[in-house]
């Protein structure tokens, strides 16, 4: 899996609680991304990073924030989780043409 | 914005060829990709094609691109049961490689 680790792999949380998902890479790739996967929608980009402390919004960024303080780590935070954020979250990394994906985090908000 | 469309489902018999189709709307797409997702797993990059090419072959996989019609297809020769998965088409038009995905095509291979 190209040296990408997502944690946790599964999480159940209550509405209104904060949640942080972590993506760790060992490839020293410049670009990192967070996508969410929902039935019928494929994967949609939440936020991405093009370097340490350099991040930008994707297509579905509302309700999410990110941070990248080190090249190898990209954190996705849901400040106050809602049921609509129940999804499978994928981290991806890229240096040029190819993007490689982590195994995903299944998040359930109850 | 960009839009990528795929049919939802395809069923083939083992040994037959599979053809998965994809259409996209962004005429500035630079690279087009095919990813495979098996149950409970992440996405595996199968192949990609640069927009100035019209065909790319890699073992059992053949990608055809019709840039005029904005149509991309993935042909899998001699389809095996291990090819059963969801296949995603995606496009990118920038150096940051942000991908816009289709909704995925579930391929079922019958023995």
Short mmCIF file of C-alpha atoms in Angstrom, two decimals:
data_model
loop_
_atom_site.label_atom_id
_atom_site.label_comp_id
_atom_site.label_asym_id
_atom_site.label_seq_id
_atom_site.Cartn_x
_atom_site.Cartn_y
_atom_site.Cartn_z
CA UNK A 1 0.00 0.00 0.00
CA UNK A 2 2.86 2.35 -0.85
CA UNK A 3 3.70 3.04 2.79
CA UNK A 4 0.43 4.65 3.84
CA UNK A 5 -1.13 3.94 7.22
CA UNK A 6 -4.52 5.22 8.29
CA UNK A 7 -5.64 5.19 11.91
CA UNK A 8 -7.98 4.23 13.30
CA UNK A 9 -9.36 1.72 10.78
CA UNK A 10 -12.81 1.77 12.39
CA UNK A 11 -14.48 4.24 14.71
CA UNK A 12 -17.95 4.76 16.12
CA UNK A 13 -18.63 8.15 17.65
CA UNK A 14 -21.56 10.15 18.89
CA UNK A 15 -23.06 13.17 17.18
CA UNK A 16 -21.42 16.39 18.32
CA UNK A 17 -18.11 14.87 19.37
CA UNK A 18 -14.77 15.81 17.79
CA UNK A 19 -12.97 13.16 15.77
CA UNK A 20 -9.47 13.14 14.29
CA UNK A 21 -8.31 10.70 11.64
CA UNK A 22 -4.62 10.26 10.93
CA UNK A 23 -2.77 9.47 7.75
CA UNK A 24 0.91 8.59 7.95
CA UNK A 25 3.20 8.03 4.97
CA UNK A 26 6.74 6.76 4.68
CA UNK A 27 7.23 7.71 1.01
CA UNK A 28 8.12 11.38 1.48
CA UNK A 29 5.52 12.34 -1.14
CA UNK A 30 4.67 16.01 -1.43
CA UNK A 31 0.92 15.77 -1.94
CA UNK A 32 -1.55 14.25 0.50
CA UNK A 33 -5.33 14.06 0.19
CA UNK A 34 -8.42 13.12 2.15
CA UNK A 35 -11.38 11.65 0.27
CA UNK A 36 -14.67 10.26 1.46
CA UNK A 37 -16.46 7.37 -0.23
CA UNK A 38 -20.22 7.10 -0.23
CA UNK A 39 -22.46 4.77 -2.26
CA UNK A 40 -23.24 6.20 -5.68
CA UNK A 41 -20.76 9.06 -5.32
CA UNK A 42 -17.43 7.38 -5.84
CA UNK A 43 -14.75 9.24 -3.93
CA UNK A 44 -14.98 12.97 -3.29
CA UNK A 45 -12.10 15.19 -2.27
CA UNK A 46 -12.39 16.80 1.17
CA UNK A 47 -9.05 18.60 1.60
CA UNK A 48 -5.57 18.26 0.24
CA UNK A 49 -2.05 19.37 1.07
CA UNK A 50 0.80 20.36 -1.21
CA UNK A 51 3.41 20.68 1.51
CA UNK A 52 3.96 21.22 5.22
CA UNK A 53 1.43 23.77 6.47
CA UNK A 54 0.07 24.17 2.91
CA UNK A 55 -3.50 22.93 2.59
CA UNK A 56 -6.57 23.74 0.55
CA UNK A 57 -10.23 22.81 0.32
CA UNK A 58 -11.71 20.19 -1.92
CA UNK A 59 -15.21 19.57 -3.20
CA UNK A 60 -16.83 18.62 0.15
CA UNK A 61 -14.83 20.49 2.81
CA UNK A 62 -17.67 21.84 4.98
CA UNK A 63 -17.46 20.46 8.53
CA UNK A 64 -13.86 19.30 8.12
CA UNK A 65 -10.46 20.79 8.88
CA UNK A 66 -6.96 19.46 8.23
CA UNK A 67 -3.43 20.00 9.43
CA UNK A 68 -0.03 19.01 8.14
CA UNK A 69 2.78 19.88 10.54
CA UNK A 70 5.16 17.22 9.17
CA UNK A 71 5.64 15.81 5.68
CA UNK A 72 4.61 12.35 6.80
CA UNK A 73 1.40 13.17 8.68
CA UNK A 74 -1.91 14.58 7.45
CA UNK A 75 -4.72 14.87 9.99
CA UNK A 76 -8.43 15.20 9.23
CA UNK A 77 -10.61 16.64 12.00
CA UNK A 78 -14.36 16.67 12.32
CA UNK A 79 -14.90 19.40 14.91
CA UNK A 80 -18.45 18.28 15.74
CA UNK A 81 -19.41 15.04 14.02
CA UNK A 82 -22.80 14.72 12.31
CA UNK A 83 -24.61 11.67 10.97
CA UNK A 84 -24.01 12.90 7.40
CA UNK A 85 -20.28 12.39 8.02
CA UNK A 86 -20.77 8.65 8.40
CA UNK A 87 -18.59 7.38 5.57
CA UNK A 88 -15.41 5.60 4.61
CA UNK A 89 -12.46 7.99 4.56
CA UNK A 90 -9.43 7.42 2.36
CA UNK A 91 -6.08 9.10 2.50
CA UNK A 92 -3.97 9.28 -0.67
CA UNK A 93 -0.46 10.41 -1.47
CA UNK A 94 1.12 11.54 -4.70
CA UNK A 95 4.40 12.89 -6.00
CA UNK A 96 3.66 13.11 -9.73
CA UNK A 97 1.16 11.29 -11.91
CA UNK A 98 0.19 8.41 -9.67
CA UNK A 99 -1.84 8.59 -6.49
CA UNK A 100 -1.72 5.79 -3.93
CA UNK A 101 -4.44 5.12 -1.42
CA UNK A 102 -4.54 3.90 2.15
CA UNK A 103 -6.81 1.12 3.38
CA UNK A 104 -9.51 3.48 4.58
CA UNK A 105 -11.17 4.40 7.89
CA UNK A 106 -14.79 3.47 8.41
CA UNK A 107 -16.42 6.15 10.56
CA UNK A 108 -19.92 5.78 11.96
CA UNK A 109 -21.59 8.73 13.67
CA UNK A 110 -24.55 7.70 15.81
CA UNK B 1 -17.67 21.47 -12.41
CA UNK B 2 -16.16 18.26 -13.61
CA UNK B 3 -18.37 15.22 -13.90
CA UNK B 4 -17.39 11.59 -14.45
CA UNK B 5 -20.06 8.99 -15.20
CA UNK B 6 -19.97 5.21 -15.18
CA UNK B 7 -22.57 2.48 -15.43
CA UNK B 8 -23.26 0.83 -12.08
CA UNK B 9 -22.95 -2.84 -12.87
CA UNK B 10 -21.45 -5.33 -15.32
CA UNK B 11 -21.71 -9.10 -15.29
CA UNK B 12 -19.56 -11.38 -17.45
CA UNK B 13 -18.63 -15.04 -17.63
CA UNK B 14 -15.16 -16.22 -16.70
CA UNK B 15 -12.92 -16.22 -19.77
CA UNK B 16 -14.92 -13.55 -21.60
CA UNK B 17 -13.72 -9.99 -22.13
CA UNK B 18 -15.09 -7.20 -19.94
CA UNK B 19 -15.48 -3.64 -21.14
CA UNK B 20 -16.11 -0.93 -18.58
CA UNK B 21 -17.05 2.48 -19.92
CA UNK B 22 -16.65 5.98 -18.55
CA UNK B 23 -17.55 9.46 -19.79
CA UNK B 24 -16.22 12.74 -18.50
CA UNK B 25 -17.02 16.38 -19.11
CA UNK B 26 -13.81 18.28 -18.37
CA UNK B 27 -12.11 18.93 -21.71
CA UNK B 28 -8.93 20.02 -19.90
CA UNK B 29 -8.43 16.59 -18.33
CA UNK B 30 -4.76 15.69 -18.61
CA UNK B 31 -4.64 12.19 -17.20
CA UNK B 32 -7.34 9.55 -16.95
CA UNK B 33 -7.10 6.66 -14.53
CA UNK B 34 -8.59 3.29 -13.73
CA UNK B 35 -8.62 2.08 -10.14
CA UNK B 36 -9.78 -1.26 -8.73
CA UNK B 37 -11.34 -1.68 -5.29
CA UNK B 38 -11.84 -5.08 -3.72
CA UNK B 39 -14.21 -5.47 -0.75
CA UNK B 40 -12.95 -3.78 2.41
CA UNK B 41 -9.81 -2.51 0.71
CA UNK B 42 -8.41 0.72 -0.60
CA UNK B 43 -8.08 1.67 -4.23
CA UNK B 44 -5.43 0.04 -6.35
CA UNK B 45 -4.14 1.94 -9.37
CA UNK B 46 -4.48 -0.29 -12.43
CA UNK B 47 -3.37 2.00 -15.22
CA UNK B 48 -3.58 5.54 -16.52
CA UNK B 49 -3.41 7.27 -19.86
CA UNK B 50 -2.23 10.70 -20.91
CA UNK B 51 -4.81 12.69 -22.83
CA UNK B 52 -2.71 12.86 -26.01
CA UNK B 53 -2.79 9.06 -26.31
CA UNK B 54 -5.69 7.04 -27.67
CA UNK B 55 -4.71 3.58 -26.48
CA UNK B 56 -2.59 1.94 -23.83
CA UNK B 57 -2.12 -1.79 -23.31
CA UNK B 58 -0.75 -3.48 -20.21
CA UNK B 59 -0.98 -7.29 -20.18
CA UNK B 60 -4.70 -8.14 -20.00
CA UNK B 61 -5.75 -4.50 -19.72
CA UNK B 62 -6.43 -2.21 -22.67
CA UNK B 63 -7.43 1.41 -22.20
CA UNK B 64 -9.08 3.28 -25.06
CA UNK B 65 -9.54 7.05 -25.02
CA UNK B 66 -11.78 8.97 -27.39
CA UNK B 67 -10.94 12.53 -26.50
CA UNK B 68 -13.42 14.02 -28.97
CA UNK B 69 -16.32 12.19 -27.31
CA UNK B 70 -14.74 12.33 -23.83
CA UNK B 71 -15.12 8.57 -23.53
CA UNK B 72 -12.74 6.22 -21.76
CA UNK B 73 -12.97 2.44 -21.62
CA UNK B 74 -11.15 -0.37 -19.85
CA UNK B 75 -11.09 -3.77 -21.49
CA UNK B 76 -10.08 -6.78 -19.42
CA UNK B 77 -9.21 -9.79 -21.55
CA UNK B 78 -9.83 -13.34 -20.30
CA UNK B 79 -11.69 -12.08 -17.23
CA UNK B 80 -11.11 -14.15 -14.09
CA UNK B 81 -13.11 -14.47 -10.87
CA UNK B 82 -10.34 -12.52 -9.14
CA UNK B 83 -11.24 -9.55 -11.33
CA UNK B 84 -14.55 -9.20 -9.49
CA UNK B 85 -14.39 -5.78 -7.85
CA UNK B 86 -15.52 -2.19 -8.22
CA UNK B 87 -13.70 -0.26 -10.94
CA UNK B 88 -13.39 3.50 -10.74
CA UNK B 89 -12.61 5.87 -13.55
CA UNK B 90 -10.98 9.15 -12.52
CA UNK B 91 -9.62 12.24 -14.20
CA UNK B 92 -7.08 14.87 -13.27
CA UNK B 93 -6.22 18.15 -14.91
CA UNK B 94 -3.52 19.56 -12.68
CA UNK B 95 -0.06 18.91 -11.35
CA UNK B 96 -1.41 18.41 -7.85
CA UNK B 97 -3.11 15.28 -9.14
CA UNK B 98 -6.45 15.92 -7.50
CA UNK B 99 -8.76 13.27 -8.83
CA UNK B 100 -12.42 13.47 -9.80
CA UNK B 101 -13.97 10.01 -9.63
CA UNK B 102 -16.89 8.33 -11.26
CA UNK B 103 -19.33 6.44 -9.07
CA UNK B 104 -17.73 3.08 -9.83
CA UNK B 105 -18.76 0.01 -11.84
CA UNK B 106 -19.25 -3.24 -9.99
CA UNK B 107 -17.89 -6.10 -12.09
CA UNK B 108 -19.22 -9.54 -11.31
CA UNK B 109 -17.49 -12.52 -12.93
CA UNK B 110 -19.50 -15.73 -13.07
CA UNK B 111 -17.67 -19.07 -13.18
#
